[in-house]
Structure formats: C-alpha cells, structure tokens
XYZ file of C-alpha atoms in Angstrom:
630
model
C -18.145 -7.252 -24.196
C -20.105 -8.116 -27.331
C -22.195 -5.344 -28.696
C -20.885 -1.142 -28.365
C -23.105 0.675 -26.137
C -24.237 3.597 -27.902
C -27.151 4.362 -25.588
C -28.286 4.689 -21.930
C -30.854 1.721 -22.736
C -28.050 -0.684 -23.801
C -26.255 0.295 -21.049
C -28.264 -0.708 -18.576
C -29.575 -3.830 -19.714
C -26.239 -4.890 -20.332
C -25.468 -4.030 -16.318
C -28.572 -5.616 -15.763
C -27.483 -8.898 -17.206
C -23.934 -8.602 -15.599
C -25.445 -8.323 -12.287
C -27.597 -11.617 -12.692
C -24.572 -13.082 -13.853
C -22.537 -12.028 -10.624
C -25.719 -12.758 -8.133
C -25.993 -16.209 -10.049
C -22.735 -17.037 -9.688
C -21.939 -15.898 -5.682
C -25.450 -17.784 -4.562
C -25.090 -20.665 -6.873
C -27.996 -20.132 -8.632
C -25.948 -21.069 -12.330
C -25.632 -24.459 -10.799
C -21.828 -24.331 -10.759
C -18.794 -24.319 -8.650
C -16.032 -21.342 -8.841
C -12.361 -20.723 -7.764
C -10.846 -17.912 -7.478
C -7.190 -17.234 -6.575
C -5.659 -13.785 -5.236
C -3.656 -12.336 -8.247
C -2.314 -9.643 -6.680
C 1.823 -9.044 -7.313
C 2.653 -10.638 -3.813
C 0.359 -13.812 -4.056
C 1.728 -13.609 -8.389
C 5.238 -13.847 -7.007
C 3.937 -16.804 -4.568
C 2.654 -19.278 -7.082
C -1.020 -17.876 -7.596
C -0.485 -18.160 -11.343
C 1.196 -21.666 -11.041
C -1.997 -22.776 -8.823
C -4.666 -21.618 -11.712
C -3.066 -23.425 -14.222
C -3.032 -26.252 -12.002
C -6.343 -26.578 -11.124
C -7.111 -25.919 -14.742
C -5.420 -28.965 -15.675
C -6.547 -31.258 -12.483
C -10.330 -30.298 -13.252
C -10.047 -30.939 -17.278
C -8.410 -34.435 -16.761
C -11.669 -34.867 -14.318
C -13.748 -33.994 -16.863
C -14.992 -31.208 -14.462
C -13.928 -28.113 -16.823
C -17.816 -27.324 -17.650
C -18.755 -27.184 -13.696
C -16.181 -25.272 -12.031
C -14.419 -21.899 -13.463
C -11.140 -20.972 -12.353
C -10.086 -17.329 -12.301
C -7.295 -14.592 -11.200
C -9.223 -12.087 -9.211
C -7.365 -8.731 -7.280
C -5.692 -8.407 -3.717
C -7.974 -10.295 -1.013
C -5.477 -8.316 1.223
C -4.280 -10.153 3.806
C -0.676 -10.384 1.946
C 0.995 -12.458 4.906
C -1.678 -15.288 4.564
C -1.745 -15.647 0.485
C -2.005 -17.069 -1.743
C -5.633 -17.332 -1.192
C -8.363 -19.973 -3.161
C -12.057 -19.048 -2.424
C -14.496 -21.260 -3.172
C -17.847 -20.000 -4.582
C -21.282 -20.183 -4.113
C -19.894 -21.348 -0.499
C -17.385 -18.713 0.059
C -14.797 -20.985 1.882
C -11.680 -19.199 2.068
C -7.969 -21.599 2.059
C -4.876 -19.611 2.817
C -1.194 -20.199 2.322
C -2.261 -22.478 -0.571
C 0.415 -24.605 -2.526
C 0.817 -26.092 -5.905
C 0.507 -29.393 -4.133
C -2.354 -28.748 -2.116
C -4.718 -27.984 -5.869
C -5.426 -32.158 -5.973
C -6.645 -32.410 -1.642
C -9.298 -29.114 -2.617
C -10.641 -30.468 -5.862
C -11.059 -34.320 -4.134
C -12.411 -33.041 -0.780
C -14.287 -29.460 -1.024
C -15.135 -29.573 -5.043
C -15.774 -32.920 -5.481
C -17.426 -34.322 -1.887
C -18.579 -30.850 -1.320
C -16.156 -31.009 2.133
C -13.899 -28.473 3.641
C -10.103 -28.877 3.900
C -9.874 -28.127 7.130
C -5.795 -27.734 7.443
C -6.165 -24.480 5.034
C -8.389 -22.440 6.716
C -7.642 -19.609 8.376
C -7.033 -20.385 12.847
C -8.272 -17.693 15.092
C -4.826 -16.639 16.740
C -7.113 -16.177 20.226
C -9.498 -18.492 20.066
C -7.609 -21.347 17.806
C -10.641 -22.244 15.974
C -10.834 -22.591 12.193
C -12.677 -20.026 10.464
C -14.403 -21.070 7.005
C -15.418 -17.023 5.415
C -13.276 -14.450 5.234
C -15.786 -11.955 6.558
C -15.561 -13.951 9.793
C -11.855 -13.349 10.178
C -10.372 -10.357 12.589
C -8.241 -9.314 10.130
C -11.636 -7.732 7.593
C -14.147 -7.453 10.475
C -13.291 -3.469 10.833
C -12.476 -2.872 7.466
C -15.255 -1.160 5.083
C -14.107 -1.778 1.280
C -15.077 1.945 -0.548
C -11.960 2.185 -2.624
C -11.450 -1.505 -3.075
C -14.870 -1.869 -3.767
C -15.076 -5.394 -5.583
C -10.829 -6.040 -5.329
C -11.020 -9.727 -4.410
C -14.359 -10.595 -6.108
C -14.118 -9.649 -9.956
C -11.676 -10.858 -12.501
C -10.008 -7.692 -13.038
C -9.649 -8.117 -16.966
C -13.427 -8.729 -17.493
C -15.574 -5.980 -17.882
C -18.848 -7.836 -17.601
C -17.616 -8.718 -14.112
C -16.874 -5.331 -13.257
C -20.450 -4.288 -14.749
C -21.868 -7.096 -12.266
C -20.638 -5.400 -9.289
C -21.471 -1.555 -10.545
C -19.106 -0.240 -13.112
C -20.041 3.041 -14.438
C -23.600 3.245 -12.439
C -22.168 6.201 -10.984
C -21.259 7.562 -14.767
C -24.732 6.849 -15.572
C -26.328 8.804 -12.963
C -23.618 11.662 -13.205
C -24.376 12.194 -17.269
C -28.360 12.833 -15.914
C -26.754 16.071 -14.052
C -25.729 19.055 -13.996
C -21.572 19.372 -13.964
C -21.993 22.014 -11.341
C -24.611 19.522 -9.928
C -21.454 16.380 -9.516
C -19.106 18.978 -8.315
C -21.764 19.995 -5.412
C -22.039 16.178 -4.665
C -18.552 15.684 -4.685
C -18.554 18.804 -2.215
C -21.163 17.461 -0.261
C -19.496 14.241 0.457
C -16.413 15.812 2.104
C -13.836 13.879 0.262
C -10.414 14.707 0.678
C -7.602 13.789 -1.608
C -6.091 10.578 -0.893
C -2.609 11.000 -2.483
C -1.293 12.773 0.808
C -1.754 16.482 1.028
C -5.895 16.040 1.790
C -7.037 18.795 0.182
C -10.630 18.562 -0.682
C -11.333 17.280 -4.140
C -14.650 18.797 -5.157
C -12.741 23.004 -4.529
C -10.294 21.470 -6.855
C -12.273 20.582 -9.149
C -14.316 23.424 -9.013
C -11.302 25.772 -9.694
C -10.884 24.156 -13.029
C -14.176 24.080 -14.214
C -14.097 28.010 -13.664
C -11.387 28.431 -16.060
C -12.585 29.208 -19.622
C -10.835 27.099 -21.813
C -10.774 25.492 -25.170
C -8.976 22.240 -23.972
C -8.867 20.874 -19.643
C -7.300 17.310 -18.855
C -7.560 15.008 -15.907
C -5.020 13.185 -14.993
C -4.728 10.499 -12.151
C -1.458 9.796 -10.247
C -0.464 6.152 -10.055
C 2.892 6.644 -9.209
C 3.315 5.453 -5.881
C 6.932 5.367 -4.657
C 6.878 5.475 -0.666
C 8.607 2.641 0.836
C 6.108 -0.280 1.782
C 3.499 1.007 0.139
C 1.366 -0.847 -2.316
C -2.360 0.786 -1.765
C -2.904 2.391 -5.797
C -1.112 -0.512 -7.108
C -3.681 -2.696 -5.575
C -6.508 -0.818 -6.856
C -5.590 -0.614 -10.439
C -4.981 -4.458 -10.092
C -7.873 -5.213 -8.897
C -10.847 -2.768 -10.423
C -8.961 -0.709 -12.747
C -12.290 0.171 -14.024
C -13.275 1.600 -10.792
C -10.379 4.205 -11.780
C -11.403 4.953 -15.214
C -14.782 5.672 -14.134
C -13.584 8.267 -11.697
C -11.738 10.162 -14.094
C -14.433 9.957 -16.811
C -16.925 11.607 -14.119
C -14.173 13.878 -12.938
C -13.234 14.987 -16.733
C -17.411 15.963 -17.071
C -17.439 17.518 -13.951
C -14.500 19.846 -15.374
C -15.345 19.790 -18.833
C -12.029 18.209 -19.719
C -12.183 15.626 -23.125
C -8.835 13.760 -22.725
C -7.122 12.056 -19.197
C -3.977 10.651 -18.470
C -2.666 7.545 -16.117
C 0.644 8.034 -14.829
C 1.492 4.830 -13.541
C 5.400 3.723 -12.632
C 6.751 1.277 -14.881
C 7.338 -0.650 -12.236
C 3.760 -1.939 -11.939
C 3.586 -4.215 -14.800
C 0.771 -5.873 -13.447
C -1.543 -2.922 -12.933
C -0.215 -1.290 -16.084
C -1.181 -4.290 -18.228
C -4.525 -4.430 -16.687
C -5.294 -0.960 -16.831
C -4.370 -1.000 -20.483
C -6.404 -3.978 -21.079
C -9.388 -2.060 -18.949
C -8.769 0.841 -21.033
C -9.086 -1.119 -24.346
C -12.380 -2.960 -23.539
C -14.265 0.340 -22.271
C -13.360 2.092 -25.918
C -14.410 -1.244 -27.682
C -18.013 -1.367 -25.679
C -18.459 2.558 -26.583
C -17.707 3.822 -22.717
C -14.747 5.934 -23.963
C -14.311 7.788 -26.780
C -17.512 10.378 -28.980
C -20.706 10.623 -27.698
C -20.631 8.677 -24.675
C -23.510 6.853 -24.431
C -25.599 9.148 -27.003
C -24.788 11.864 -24.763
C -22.551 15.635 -25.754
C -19.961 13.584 -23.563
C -16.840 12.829 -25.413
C -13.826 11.447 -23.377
C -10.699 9.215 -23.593
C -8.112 8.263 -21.624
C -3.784 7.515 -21.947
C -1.674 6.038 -20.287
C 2.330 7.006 -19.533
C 4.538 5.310 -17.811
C 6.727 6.897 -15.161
C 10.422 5.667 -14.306
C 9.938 5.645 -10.858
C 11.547 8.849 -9.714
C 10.166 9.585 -6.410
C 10.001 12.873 -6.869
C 7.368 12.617 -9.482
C 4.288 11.936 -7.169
C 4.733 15.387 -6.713
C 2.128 16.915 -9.104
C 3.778 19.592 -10.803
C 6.828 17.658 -11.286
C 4.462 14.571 -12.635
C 3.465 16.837 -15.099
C 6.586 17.744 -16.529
C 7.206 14.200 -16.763
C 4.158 13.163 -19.025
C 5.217 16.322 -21.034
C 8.596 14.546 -22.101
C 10.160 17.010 -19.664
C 12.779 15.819 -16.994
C 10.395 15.529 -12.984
C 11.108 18.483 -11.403
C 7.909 20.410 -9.539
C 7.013 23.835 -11.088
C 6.661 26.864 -9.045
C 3.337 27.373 -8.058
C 1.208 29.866 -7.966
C -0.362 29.257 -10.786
C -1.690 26.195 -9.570
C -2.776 23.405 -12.008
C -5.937 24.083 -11.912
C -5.520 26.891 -13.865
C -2.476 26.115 -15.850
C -1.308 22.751 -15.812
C -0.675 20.100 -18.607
C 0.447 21.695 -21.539
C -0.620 24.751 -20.048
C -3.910 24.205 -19.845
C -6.263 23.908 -16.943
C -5.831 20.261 -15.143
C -7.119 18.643 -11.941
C -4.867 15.509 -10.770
C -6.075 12.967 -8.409
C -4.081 9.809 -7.439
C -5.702 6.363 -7.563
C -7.717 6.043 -4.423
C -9.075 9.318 -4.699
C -10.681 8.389 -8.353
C -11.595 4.943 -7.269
C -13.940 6.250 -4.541
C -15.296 8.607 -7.016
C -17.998 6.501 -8.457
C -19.219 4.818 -5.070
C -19.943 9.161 -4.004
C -21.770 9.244 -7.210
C -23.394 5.781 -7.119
C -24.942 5.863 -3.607
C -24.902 9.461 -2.970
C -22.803 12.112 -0.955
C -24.404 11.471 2.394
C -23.460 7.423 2.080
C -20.150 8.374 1.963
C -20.111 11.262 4.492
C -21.444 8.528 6.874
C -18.251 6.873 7.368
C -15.364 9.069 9.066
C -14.691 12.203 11.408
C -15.928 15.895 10.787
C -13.336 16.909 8.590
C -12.159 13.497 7.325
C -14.812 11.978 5.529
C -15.460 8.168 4.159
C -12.358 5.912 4.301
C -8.594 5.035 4.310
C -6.109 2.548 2.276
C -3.356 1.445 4.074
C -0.690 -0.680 3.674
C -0.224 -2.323 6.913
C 3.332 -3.470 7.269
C 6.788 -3.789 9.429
C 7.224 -5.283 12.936
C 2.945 -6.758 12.517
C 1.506 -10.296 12.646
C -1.298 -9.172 9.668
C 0.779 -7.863 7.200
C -1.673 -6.760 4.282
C -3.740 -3.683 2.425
C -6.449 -2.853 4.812
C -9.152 -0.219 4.438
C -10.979 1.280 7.577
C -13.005 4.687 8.077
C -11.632 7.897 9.209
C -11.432 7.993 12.920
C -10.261 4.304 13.329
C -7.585 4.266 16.598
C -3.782 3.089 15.936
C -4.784 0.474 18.305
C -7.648 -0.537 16.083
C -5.175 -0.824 13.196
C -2.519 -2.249 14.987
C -3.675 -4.789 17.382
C -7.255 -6.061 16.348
C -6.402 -5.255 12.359
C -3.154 -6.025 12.177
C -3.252 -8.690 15.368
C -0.420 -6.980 17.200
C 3.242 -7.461 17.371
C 5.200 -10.624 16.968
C 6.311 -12.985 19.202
C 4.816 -10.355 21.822
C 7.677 -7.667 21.604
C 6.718 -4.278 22.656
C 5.018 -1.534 20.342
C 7.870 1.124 19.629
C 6.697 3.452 17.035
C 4.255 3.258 13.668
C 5.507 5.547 11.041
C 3.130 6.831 8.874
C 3.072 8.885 5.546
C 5.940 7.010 4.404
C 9.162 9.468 4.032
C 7.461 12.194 4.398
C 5.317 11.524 7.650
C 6.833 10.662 11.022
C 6.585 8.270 13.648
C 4.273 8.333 16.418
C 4.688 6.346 19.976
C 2.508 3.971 22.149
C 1.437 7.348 23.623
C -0.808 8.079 20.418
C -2.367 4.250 20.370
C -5.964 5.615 20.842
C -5.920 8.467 18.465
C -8.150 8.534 16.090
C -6.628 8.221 12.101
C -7.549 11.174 10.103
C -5.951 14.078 7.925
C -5.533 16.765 11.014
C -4.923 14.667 13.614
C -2.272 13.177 12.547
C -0.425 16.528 10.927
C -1.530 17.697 14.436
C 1.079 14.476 16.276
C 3.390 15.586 14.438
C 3.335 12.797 11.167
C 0.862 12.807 8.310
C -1.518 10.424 6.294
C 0.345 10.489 3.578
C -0.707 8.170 0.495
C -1.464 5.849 3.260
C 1.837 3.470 3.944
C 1.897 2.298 7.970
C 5.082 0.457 9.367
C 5.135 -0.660 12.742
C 8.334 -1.014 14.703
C 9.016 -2.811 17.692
C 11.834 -2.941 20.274
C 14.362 -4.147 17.900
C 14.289 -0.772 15.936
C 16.507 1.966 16.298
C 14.977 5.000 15.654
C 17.997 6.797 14.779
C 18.940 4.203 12.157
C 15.127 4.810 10.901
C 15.886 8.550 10.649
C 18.796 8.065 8.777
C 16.715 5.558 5.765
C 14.379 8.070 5.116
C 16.912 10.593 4.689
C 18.891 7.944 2.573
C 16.181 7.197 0.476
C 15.179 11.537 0.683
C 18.806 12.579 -0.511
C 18.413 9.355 -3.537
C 15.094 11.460 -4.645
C 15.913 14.853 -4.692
C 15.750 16.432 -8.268
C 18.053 18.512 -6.810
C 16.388 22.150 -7.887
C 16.201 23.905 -5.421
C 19.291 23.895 -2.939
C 17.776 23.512 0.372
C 16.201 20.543 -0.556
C 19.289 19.125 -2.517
C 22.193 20.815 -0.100
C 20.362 20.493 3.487
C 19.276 16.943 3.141
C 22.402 15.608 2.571
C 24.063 17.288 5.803
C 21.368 15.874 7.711
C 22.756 12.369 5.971
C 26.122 13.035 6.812
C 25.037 14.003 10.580
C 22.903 11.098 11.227
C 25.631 8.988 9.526
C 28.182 10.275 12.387
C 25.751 9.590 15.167
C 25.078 5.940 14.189
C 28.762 5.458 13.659
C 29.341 6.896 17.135
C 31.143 10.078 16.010
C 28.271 12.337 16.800
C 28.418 15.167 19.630
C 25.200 16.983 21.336
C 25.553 19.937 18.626
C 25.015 17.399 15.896
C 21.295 17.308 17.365
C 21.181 21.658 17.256
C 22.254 21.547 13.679
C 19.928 18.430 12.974
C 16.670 20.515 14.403
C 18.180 23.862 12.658
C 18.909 22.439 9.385
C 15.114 20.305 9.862
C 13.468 24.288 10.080
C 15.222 25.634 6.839
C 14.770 22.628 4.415
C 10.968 22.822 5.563
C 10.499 26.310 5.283
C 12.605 26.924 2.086
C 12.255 24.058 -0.164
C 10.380 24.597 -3.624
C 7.996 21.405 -3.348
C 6.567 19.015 -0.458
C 9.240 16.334 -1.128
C 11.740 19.015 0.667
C 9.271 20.533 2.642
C 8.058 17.460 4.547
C 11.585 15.557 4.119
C 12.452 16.586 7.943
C 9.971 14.851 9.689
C 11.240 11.520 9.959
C 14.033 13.311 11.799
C 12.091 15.800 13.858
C 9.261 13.063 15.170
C 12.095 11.036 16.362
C 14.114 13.658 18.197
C 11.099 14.481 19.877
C 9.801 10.976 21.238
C 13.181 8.812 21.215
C 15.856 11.731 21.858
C 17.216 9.224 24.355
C 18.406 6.376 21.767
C 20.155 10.069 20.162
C 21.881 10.716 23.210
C 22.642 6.981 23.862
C 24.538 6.904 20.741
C 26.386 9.993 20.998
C 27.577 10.048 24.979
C 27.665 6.275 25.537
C 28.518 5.620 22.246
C 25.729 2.379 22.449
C 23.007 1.577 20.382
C 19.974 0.580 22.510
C 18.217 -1.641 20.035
C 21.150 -2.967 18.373
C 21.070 -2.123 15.004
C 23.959 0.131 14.515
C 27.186 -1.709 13.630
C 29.722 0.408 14.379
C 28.372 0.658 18.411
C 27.711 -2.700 18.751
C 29.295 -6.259 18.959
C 28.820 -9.976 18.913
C 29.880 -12.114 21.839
C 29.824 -16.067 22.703
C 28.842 -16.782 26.242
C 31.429 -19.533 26.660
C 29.313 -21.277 29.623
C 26.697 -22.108 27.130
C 28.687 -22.842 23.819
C 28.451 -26.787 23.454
C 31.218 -26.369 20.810
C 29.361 -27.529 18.015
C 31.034 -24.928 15.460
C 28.421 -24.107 13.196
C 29.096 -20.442 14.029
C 31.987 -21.104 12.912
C 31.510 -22.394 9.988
C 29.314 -19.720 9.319
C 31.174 -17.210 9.586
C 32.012 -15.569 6.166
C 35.538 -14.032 7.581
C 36.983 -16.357 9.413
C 36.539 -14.400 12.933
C 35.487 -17.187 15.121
C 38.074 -19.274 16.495
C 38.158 -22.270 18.965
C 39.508 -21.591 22.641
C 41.109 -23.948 24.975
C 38.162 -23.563 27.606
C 35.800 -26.388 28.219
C 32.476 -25.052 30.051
C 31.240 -27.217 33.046
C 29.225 -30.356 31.887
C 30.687 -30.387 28.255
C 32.928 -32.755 25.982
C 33.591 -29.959 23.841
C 35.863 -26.675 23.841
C 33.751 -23.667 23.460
C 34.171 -21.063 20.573
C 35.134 -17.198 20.598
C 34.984 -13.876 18.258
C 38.054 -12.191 17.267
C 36.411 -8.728 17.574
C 38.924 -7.364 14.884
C 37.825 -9.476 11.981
C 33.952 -9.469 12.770
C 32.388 -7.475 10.067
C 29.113 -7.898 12.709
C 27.148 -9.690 9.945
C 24.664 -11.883 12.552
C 25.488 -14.855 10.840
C 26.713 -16.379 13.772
C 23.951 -15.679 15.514
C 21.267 -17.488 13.250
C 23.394 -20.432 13.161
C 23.649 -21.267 16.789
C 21.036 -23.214 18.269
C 21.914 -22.881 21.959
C 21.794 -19.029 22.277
C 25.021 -18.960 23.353
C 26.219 -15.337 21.502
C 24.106 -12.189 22.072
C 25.063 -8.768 20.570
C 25.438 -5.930 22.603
C-alpha cells in the first residue's frame, strides 16, 4: 500500500484498482501465469515453503521470472492432500506436491501449457482425475463465509485482500447508524462461533448501552481444543477479514481500542496478523479519523501461553490484564464491566471474520444459509478415524453424514463409523444413530454434545470409548486453574476412576460415582471449562455403557486399546519364523520355540507374556499376520 487513505474517495478507488488487479489476474487478462502454494502450518511443515523457493529459482534460471508469480497463499483445506500448487488463470489444482516434482509442472503445465496429470486430485468413486478444485467432493458442499478468500489471497498483501473485499463492509457500516449495524447484525441471526452460541448482535447491544468514557473489543484467538485448527486458519489466511470485524464491531459499540489474544503457539498467524495490523495503520485504516470520518480505532495484539483455560472469556481477560487466567465471577458480565473494568464485547475469530461478509452483502444473505435458530455457516476441523482430513466450512443444518461421508469421504479402509465427538473436551460423542441430524447450536446441546469452537473427530471400531473418556479428562484435569474445587477436586476423581476401569480394577459403583460426580462438577463449577468438563464422560456412558461394563466384569477391552486388559499373541500355524518380531521387540519378550508349523523350514516364534510391555511393535513388523492382540 502506497498512498494513506484519508478519505472514502481514496478508498474506493484504491479497492477499485485491487479488484481489477485480482479479476486480471484469476481470468488472465494481465497476460501472465501464477502459482500459488497452500501456506498454511500443515502444508509449511510439509515443504510448501521449500517448493516456493524452488520454483522461484527454476523459473529465474528460465528466464521466466517476469511471466509467472509465485506466492504463499492461506489453507486450501484439504490438509490430508497438501501441499497444494494452483495454477492461475487456469485454476488447475496438483496435490501432494514435492520439491522434486517443481521442474515436471514448470516443463509441462507452465511452459507447454499441459496438465501433469499424476498430481491431480482421483475421484475415490469414480477414479477419474479431476483438474479444479471446485470439482472435487471434498469443497462441493462447503460455502466459504468465514474463510472467505483463505486459499486465494496472499495473506501478507493488503492490495490482495482489497481485491477480494477488505473493508467494503467497513465502508458501508461508517454510512450508518451504530444502532443501525447492531440491528443488521441482529437481523442476520448470527450466533457466536467460539462455542457457547449466544447471539452476537444482544451482546453487542448490551455494551453499547453502557455509558462510558472508554469500551474495548477484543477477539479470542486462543484456540486450545484438541484437533482443532479452525481460528488459526483464518488469521493465516485473511487476517484482515478479522481486523475488519472488530473495527465494525468497536463502532457498533463505540469502543476506540481492540485487542487479539492469540496463543503463542501460532507463530504463523501471529506474524501475519501483526504484519496485517501494521499495513492497515500505514494505509490510514486504523488509527484517527478513519477515513475522514469521527471514527478513531486501533488494534493490539497479546499473546497467550496456551493455558486452556483461557478461551474462557473472563479468564482471557485477566490474562491480557497481566493477571494469572482464571474466569471471574459473573454477573457482571463483560459487557458491562470487563477489560480493565470497563465495558467489553469479546468475539473469537470466526465470529469477527464473518462480520464483514453480514455487513458487505447484507443480513438477509447471510440469514439465507442455515436452520431457524442457527443462522449462516460452520468451521470445522474435520479430523480422526476420516479419509478427508481438512478445515471444512458448510451451513447450519448440514447432516453428520454430509460431513462425514460425502465431506470427509467416509472411514478408512471401510471400518465401521463408531462415534464423532464434537466440541472438543467439552462436547461429547454422538453414535451412527445421530448420522442424519442436522449440525446446529440446539441440536446438538439437545444429543447430548455441543458445537463447540467447531473441532470434529471421527472414531471408528478401533476406538475405545472408555479410553476416549479418560483423554479428555486427562487433558480436563491438565487445564484446570484449579479455583474453584469442584472443578479442580471432582475432575481428578473422575481421572482416577476411569484410570481403574481401563486398568481393569473398576467395579459397577465406579459407574454411580462417575454419573454422580459428572452432576456436581456441572452444576457447581465457577466457569464452562468445569461445567461442560463431564460430557465426554456422560455421552459415552450413555451410548457405549457396554465397552464400561466389558472392562469392569470381563475385565476385556473390546476395541483393544487398553493395555492392561489386553495382550499380544503369535498364531504359531502362520509364523514362517522370519524373526523380525523379534528383532523388534524393544524388551526382549519374543523368543523362538521348538515348534515347526506344517509346510515350513522354519521354527515359529512366541511372546513371553511377562516381559511384553504390549508396545505393538511386533505387530507392525510382521508381514504374515501371524500375532493379533486380544
């Protein structure tokens, strides 16, 4: 960005010349070729980075540099194809790319203008190659509100982001009213993203009815749920998207100043937010007099140490006040006394990021898309037991079936569907039984699990659900801030109980206690960490009380999974007494026996059940099949 923006004029010829510049280059019409690479963390950690520079330095020594751009763009989404190259004006989509595959794209597709044919993407029903990515299964269902533009812009260019509609919805929200955005905020029927659903625009409107000399907005980015990666994404991709949200949220309030509380964690999104942060003050879009306007606004940015606990909002508060994370009591709400005291509305990442598309196209565009009470649409991160592991965004009312099996392309190597927990630790896990319920806020409270900030792992037949139980709670009893005691006391007995039962030293009063202790920790616990910190427990008591009973009467696991009621065995007919089980075995259990099976030269192998430590190795080493655990 050149030239600060002081006006509405400026600002819209400069979005006017972004936009030709974005049209130009997705049709061709600039007469030039571009790549673009995923640069979201998982395709990062895969090389994406590598492949850029490689392509940068293939095209220059082919004197090519001036007709094909090369740039990092956000999260395409489909994290269990990256990393992904698209090719531009043509949109040809490679997958799985390598460092060594940069020289067979630049000599066939950019070059002699012909596909590669090996990287595209192969229909998993039909086998045939498929050249767009808007032809693949995987985005066919998916309507991109939140992660409008993720994929498309270069996330640290701001002309980009003005190409594909930054701050249009600013633009038209500085021409109202602030009662008049709240009431179109209302009227779209949003709901807040970051788990508990509660609609955004009453929030909002509570703290713009507080007199005040000083109001804040602040935005939570710290996303700590296991598996989930949907805010992350976002700020990666259009962190702009985000600072326009809380820029029309702040004049909607009448708040001046906003914070970002994003985990440290997120290096990635934190540098590009900065950098996002940086450009919109140089071009005039934050700071005095926003856009010759009364508007004056700026945003900070804190970084959280990635206490769980802190996505909590009261206790996220006390963080960015230098205070240690614990959640406040509440009333009064922080809406009417929040950050330092003063009135603050706080909105996690999604939530902001769909502000500006409300605001751009209008309430009723977004009120479209969803149910009757669950308006517009829903990140998730799609992951566990899937085929289509990836960040996937559908509208309210999608099925689980939807998600699961033409999203996420079903369950691999054809196990059976078990359970899909969703809400992370604090949701719970629903059955095969729930397949064709519709996704949305109620519905899902209503089966017993939540939305939640939007994380979705699938299990299959291989999972215990009593060993799931017991993570949660592992990972619940690690995130406690231990102030109030029936959070910090009951969770841990329900550790220590669900310990017992996967070590087979449960009885049927351990499950009494379980759903007794479940009721008080719920009722009495000061925040929702403690409140909702049962329901990985009580969802799977209710569908899969069997596997508890298994565990505790016949002292089995039925999937498995827990050591302690399970072992390893070699089926001596079918050991060929190769030893590599043997020599895999990091304790020395397996020994050779004097048996030789029927039809073989060789001795077969056993497990001295005393030493096995029940590691599997054994099992991944042998090519015959020959040990099964039990």
């Amino acid at each position: 960005m050149s030239e600060k923006m002081n006006s509405m004029e400026q600002l819209n010829e400069t979005i006017c010349a972004c936009t030709k510049a974005m049209d130009d280059k997705f049709s061709g019409a600039d007469g030039k070729r571009h790549i673009v690479l995923c640069g979201g963390t998982g395709c990062l950690s895969n090389n994406s980075k590598a492949i850029k520079e490689r392509f940068e330095e293939k095209l220059a020594k082919k004197g090519l540099s001036d007709q094909v751009t090369v740039n990092i763009v956000g999260c395409f989404g489909f994290c269990s194809q990256g990393p992904f190259v698209k090719i531009y004006p043509e949109d040809t989509l490679y997958r799985l790319v390598k460092l060594e595959d940069v020289d067979e794209i630049i000599h066939t597709d950019i070059m002699n203008h012909s596909v590669v044919y090996r990287l595209l993407y192969e229909d998993t029903a039909t086998g045939e190659k498929v050249t767009k990515q808007e032809d693949i299964n995987f985005y066919k269902k998916q309507r991109r509100v939140a992660l409008h533009s993720c994929g498309e812009i270069n996330p640290e260019d701001m002309n980009e982001a003005l190409g594909a509609g930054a701050f249009q919805g600013l633009k038209r929200a500085l021409s109202m009213t602030s009662q008049e955005v709240i009431d179109e905020v209302l009227a779209s029927g949003i709901r807040g993203r970051g788990g508990a659903g509660f609609p955004s625009g009453r929030k909002w409107q509570f703290a713009r009815n507080v007199e005040s000399d000083e109001k804040y907005v602040v935005c939570n980015g710290d996303e700590g749920d296991p598996g989930a990666f949907m805010d992350r994404s976002i700020l990666e991709g259009n962190p702009l998207a985000v600072i326009e949200g809380m820029m029309i949220a702040g004049y909607a309030i009448g708040a001046s100043e906003g914070y970002f509380y994003v985990r440290a964690e997120y290096p990635i999104a934190v540098n590009r937010l900065r950098n996002a942060i940086k450009q919109a003050r140089e071009a005039g879009l934050l700071g005095k007099n926003i856009l010759g306007t009364d508007f004056s606004f700026d945003c900070h940015l804190r970084l959280g140490a990635g206490a769980f606990v802190c996505g909590e909002e009261t206790a996220l508060l006390n963080s960015i006040e230098g205070k240690r994370g614990m959640p406040r009591p509440r009333p009064p709400f922080p809406a009417v006394k929040g950050l330092w005291e003063k009135p603050t509305i706080i909105n996690n990442v999604e939530t902001l990021a769909c502000i500006p598309f409300i605001l751009r196209e209008g309430a009723e565009e977004f009120a479209k898309v969803g149910t009757e009470k669950s308006k517009g649409t829903k990140v998730f991160a799609l992951g566990g037991k899937v085929n289509n592991v990836g960040l996937v965004e559908v509208p309210m009312g999608t099925t689980l079936r939807e998600l699961i099996y033409d999203i996420g392309g079903g369950i691999p190597g054809n196990k059976k569907f078990k359970a899909i927990q969703t809400g992370g630790p604090s949701g719970g896990c629903l059955t095969e039984k729930y397949l064709d319920e519709p996704i949305d806020f109620d519905n899902l409270v209503a089966k017993g699990s939540m939305m939640g900030s939007g994380g979705a792992i699938v299990m299959d037949e291989d999972n215990c659900m009593v060993d799931v139980a017991k993570f949660y709670m592992e990972f619940i009893c690690d995130e406690s801030c231990g102030k109030c005691s029936p959070c910090r006391i009951g969770t841990k007995r329900m550790l220590e109980i669900l310990t017992r039962i996967t070590e087979g030293r449960g009885t049927m009063k351990d499950l009494d206690e379980l759903e007794e202790l479940a009721k008080t920790v719920k009722t009495n616990s000061l925040c929702a960490l403690g409140q909702t910190a049962a329901n990985p427990v009580t969802s799977t008591l209710k569908h899969f009380r069997d596997e508890y009973i298994a565990h505790i009467v016949e002292k089995k696991c039925p999937a498995h999974v827990c050591k302690n009621l399970m072992e390893y065995t070699i089926h001596k007919h079918k050991c060929v007494g190769c030893g590599l089980c043997a020599k895999g075995c990091p304790v020395g259990a397996i020994h050779k026996t004097d048996y030789i099976p029927e039809g073989h030269k060789l001795p077969s192998y056993a497990i001295d059940k005393s030493k096995c430590i029940k590691c599997g190795a054994c099992i991944s080493t042998c090519r015959m099949r020959a040990i099964s655990k039990q």
